[in-house]
Short mmCIF file of C-alpha atoms in Angstrom, two decimals:
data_model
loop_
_atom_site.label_atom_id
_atom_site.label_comp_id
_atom_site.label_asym_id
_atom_site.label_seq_id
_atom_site.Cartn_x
_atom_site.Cartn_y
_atom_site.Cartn_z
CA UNK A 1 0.00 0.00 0.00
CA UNK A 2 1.38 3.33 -0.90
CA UNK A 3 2.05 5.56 2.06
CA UNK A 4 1.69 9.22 1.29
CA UNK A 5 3.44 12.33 3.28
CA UNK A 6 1.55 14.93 4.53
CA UNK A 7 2.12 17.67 6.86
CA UNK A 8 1.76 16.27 10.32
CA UNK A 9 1.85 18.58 13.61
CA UNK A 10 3.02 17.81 16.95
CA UNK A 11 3.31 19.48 20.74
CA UNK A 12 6.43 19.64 21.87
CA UNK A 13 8.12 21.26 25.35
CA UNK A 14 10.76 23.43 24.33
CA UNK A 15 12.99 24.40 26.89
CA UNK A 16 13.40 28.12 27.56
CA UNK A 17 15.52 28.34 30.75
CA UNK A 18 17.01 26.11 33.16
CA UNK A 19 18.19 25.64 36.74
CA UNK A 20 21.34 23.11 37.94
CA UNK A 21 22.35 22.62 41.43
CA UNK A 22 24.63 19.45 41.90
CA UNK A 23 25.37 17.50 45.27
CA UNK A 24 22.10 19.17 46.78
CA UNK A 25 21.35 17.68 50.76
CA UNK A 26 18.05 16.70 50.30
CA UNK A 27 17.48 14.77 53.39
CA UNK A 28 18.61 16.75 56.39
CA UNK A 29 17.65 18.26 59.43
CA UNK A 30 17.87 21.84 60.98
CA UNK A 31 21.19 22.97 62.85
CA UNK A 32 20.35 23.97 66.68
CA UNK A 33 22.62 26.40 68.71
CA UNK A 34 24.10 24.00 71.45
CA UNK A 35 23.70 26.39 74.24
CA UNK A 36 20.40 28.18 73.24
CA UNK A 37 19.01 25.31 70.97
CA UNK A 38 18.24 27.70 68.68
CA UNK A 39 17.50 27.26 65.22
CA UNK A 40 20.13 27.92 63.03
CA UNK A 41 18.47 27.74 59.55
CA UNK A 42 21.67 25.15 58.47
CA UNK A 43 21.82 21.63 57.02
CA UNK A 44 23.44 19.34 59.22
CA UNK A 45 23.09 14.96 58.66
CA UNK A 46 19.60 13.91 60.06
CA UNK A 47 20.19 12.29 63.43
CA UNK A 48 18.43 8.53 63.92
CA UNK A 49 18.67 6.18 66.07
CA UNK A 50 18.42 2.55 65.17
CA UNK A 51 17.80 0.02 68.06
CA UNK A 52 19.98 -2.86 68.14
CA UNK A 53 19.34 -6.46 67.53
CA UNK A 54 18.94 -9.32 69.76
CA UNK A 55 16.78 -10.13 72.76
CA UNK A 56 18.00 -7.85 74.73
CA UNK A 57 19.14 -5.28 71.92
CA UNK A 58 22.34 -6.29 72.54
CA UNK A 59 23.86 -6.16 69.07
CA UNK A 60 24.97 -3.07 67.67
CA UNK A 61 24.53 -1.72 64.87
CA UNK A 62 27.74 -2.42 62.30
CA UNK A 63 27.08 -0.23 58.94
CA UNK A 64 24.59 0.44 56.55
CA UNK A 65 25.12 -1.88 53.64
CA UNK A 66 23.04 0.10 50.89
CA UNK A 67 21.03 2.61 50.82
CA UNK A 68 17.80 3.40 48.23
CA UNK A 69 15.78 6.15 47.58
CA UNK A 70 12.18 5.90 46.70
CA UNK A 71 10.99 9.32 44.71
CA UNK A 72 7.50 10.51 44.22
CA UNK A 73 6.28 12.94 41.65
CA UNK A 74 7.27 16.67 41.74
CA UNK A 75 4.71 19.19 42.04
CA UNK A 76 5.35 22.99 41.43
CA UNK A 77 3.67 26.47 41.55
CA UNK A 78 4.56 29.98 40.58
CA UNK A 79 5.26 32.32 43.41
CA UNK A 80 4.33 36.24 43.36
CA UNK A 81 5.26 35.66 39.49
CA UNK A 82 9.07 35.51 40.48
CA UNK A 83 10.23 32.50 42.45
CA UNK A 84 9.70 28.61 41.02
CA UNK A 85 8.52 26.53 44.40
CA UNK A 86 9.58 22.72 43.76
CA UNK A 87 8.15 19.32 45.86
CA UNK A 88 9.72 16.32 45.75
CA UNK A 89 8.33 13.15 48.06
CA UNK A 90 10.58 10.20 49.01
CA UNK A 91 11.25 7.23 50.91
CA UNK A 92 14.28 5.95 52.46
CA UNK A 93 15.18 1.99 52.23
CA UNK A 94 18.04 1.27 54.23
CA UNK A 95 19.96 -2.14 54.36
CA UNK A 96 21.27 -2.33 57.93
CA UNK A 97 24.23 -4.75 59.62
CA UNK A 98 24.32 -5.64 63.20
CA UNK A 99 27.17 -6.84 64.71
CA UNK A 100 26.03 -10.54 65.92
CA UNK A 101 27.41 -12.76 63.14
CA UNK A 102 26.53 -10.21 60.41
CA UNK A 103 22.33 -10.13 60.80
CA UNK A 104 20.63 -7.66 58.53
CA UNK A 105 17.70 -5.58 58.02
CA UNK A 106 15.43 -3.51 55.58
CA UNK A 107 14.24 -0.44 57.38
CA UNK A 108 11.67 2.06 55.92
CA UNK A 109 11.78 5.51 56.56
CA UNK A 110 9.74 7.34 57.49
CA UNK A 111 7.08 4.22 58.27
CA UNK A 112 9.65 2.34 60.91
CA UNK A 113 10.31 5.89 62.85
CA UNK A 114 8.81 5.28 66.61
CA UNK A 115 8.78 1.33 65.59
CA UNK A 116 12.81 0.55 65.44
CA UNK A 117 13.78 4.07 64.89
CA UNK A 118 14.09 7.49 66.78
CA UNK A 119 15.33 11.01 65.83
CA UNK A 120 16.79 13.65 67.31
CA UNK A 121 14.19 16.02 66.15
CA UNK A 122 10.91 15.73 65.52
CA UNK A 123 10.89 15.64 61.41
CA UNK A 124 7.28 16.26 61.18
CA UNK A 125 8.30 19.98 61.30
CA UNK A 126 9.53 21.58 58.67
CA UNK A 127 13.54 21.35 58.85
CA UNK A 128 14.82 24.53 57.44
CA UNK A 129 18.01 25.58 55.11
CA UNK A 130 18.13 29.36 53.92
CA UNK A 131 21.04 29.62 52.04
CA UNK A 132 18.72 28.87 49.30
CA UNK A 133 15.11 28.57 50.97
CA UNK A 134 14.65 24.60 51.15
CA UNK A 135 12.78 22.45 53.56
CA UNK A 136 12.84 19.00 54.35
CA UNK A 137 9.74 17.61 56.06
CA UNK A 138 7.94 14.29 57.41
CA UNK A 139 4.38 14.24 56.09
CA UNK A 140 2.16 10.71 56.56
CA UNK A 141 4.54 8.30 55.41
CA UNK A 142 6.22 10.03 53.52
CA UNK A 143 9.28 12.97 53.23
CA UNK A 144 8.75 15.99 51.73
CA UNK A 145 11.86 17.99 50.43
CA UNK A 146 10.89 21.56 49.03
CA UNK A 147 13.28 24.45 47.33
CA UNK A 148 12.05 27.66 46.09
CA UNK A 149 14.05 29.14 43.24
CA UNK A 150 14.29 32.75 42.28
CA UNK A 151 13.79 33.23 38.38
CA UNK A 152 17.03 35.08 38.47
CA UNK A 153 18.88 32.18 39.65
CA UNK A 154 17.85 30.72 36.05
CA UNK A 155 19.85 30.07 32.95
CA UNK A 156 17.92 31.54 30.00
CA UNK A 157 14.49 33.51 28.96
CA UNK A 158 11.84 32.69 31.64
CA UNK A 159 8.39 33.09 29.94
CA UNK A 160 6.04 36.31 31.58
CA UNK A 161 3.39 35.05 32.94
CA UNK A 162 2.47 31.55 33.77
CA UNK A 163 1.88 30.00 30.41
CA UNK A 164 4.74 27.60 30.68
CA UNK A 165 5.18 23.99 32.57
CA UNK A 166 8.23 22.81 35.06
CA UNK A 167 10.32 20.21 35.06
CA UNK A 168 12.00 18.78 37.73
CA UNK A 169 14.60 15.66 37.84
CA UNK A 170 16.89 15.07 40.48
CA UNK A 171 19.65 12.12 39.57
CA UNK A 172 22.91 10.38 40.82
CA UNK A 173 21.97 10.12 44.11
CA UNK A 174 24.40 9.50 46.67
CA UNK A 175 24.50 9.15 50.66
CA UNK A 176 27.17 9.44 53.36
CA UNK A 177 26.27 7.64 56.75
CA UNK A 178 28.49 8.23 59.90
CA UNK A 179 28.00 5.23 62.89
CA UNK A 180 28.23 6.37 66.32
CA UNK A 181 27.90 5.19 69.61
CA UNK A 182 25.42 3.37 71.55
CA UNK A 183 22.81 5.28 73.69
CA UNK A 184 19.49 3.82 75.55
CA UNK A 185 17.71 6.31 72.55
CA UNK A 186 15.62 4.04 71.35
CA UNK A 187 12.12 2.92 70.86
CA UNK A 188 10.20 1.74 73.83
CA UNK A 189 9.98 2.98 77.33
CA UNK A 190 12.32 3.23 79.05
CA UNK A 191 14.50 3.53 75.60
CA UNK A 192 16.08 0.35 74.37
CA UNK A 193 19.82 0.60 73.58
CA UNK A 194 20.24 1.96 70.03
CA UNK A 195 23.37 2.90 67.85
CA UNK A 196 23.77 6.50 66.33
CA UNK A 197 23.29 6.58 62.78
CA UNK A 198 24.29 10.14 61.20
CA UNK A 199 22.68 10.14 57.40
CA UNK A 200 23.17 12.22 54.65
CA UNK A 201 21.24 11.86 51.40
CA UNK A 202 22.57 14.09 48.19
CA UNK A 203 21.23 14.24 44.72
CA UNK A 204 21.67 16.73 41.16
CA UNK A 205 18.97 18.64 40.80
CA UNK A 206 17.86 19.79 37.41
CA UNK A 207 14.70 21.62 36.95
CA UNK A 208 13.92 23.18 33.42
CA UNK A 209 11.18 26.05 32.31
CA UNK A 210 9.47 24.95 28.88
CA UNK A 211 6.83 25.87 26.71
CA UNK A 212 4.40 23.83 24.99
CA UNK A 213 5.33 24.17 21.02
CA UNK A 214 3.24 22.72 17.80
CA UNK A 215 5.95 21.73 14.99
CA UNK A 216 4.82 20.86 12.02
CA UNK A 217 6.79 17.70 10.26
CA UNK A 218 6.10 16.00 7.10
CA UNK A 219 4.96 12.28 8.13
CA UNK A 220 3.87 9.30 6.42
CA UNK A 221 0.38 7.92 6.19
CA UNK A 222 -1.22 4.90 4.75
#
């Protein structure tokens, strides 16, 4: 059958301006003064607490074998028509190592918080960074890590108005964990021994302003 070519047209996101921001802490909590306990409006490693194993929760913890991020979909708005505010849930799937003949386990942040985890600070309020306005926040069972963007901060033409769509990726993620000592900081009451787990989680973020576009192209049809 002969296939004929006929103009065809197509929507297409065109980029117009773009934001980059590599090695970005998304999962962190809020710096306190020591003294004052103040907050300092400063990333700092989120603080847990993982009790041990055994019986008696004897068994420290060893090291955290792997670590995987679960990500949700981003959401966006338009702020006051000059700042781009981005929303990113996740989960946290950690692949622990106790010390008692090399036992593992899969915990699930934030769903195993209060069941074989504590934290230093209550993540359910909003943790807050300011060097570039970001918060990272417990919601349900889920984390919520937010940045708002000035338009100047952008690379390129951003479109007047609101007649364009974001994009938001944030890839090659990577973590840094630091184990520290045991404490009775644990679940339970009166707390059950735990170890000190200091986590960091990083990511690039990439987040793009595009317009929807119609191309025409000359296509075949039968």
């Amino acid at each position: 059958m002969e296939k004929n070519r006929e103009p065809i047209n197509i929507l297409i996101n065109r980029t117009k301006a773009r934001f980059c921001e590599r090695n970005l802490q998304i999962f962190f909590q809020e710096k306190r003064d020591p003294v004052t306990g103040q907050r300092l409006a400063v990333k700092e490693p989120v603080t847990l607490f993982i009790d041990n194993a055994g019986t008696f929760n004897e068994y420290p913890l060893e090291c955290i074998e792997c670590v995987e991020v679960q990500l949700g979909n981003p959401s966006w708005s338009f702020l006051c028509d000059n700042r781009i505010k981005i929303s990113i849930p996740f989960r946290i799937f950690l692949l622990v190592k106790f010390s008692d003949q090399g036992s593992y386990e899969l915990i699930l942040l934030p769903d195993d918080i209060g069941v074989k985890v504590t934290t230093l600070y209550d993540l359910s309020e909003k943790q807050i960074s300011r060097s570039l306005y970001q918060t990272m926040q417990r919601v349900g069972n889920t984390f919520v890590y937010t940045i708002i963007i000035p338009v100047d901060r952008f690379t390129g033409f951003v479109p007047v108005g609101q007649d364009f769509t974001v994009i938001a990726r944030l890839t090659n993620m990577t973590w840094n964990a630091e184990i520290g000592e045991v404490c009775f900081c644990g679940t339970g009451s009166p707390p059950a021994p735990a170890t000190r787990v200091d986590l960091s989680i990083f990511y690039d973020l990439l987040v793009q302003i595009a317009v929807e576009q119609e191309l025409t192209v000359m296509g075949e049809v039968e």
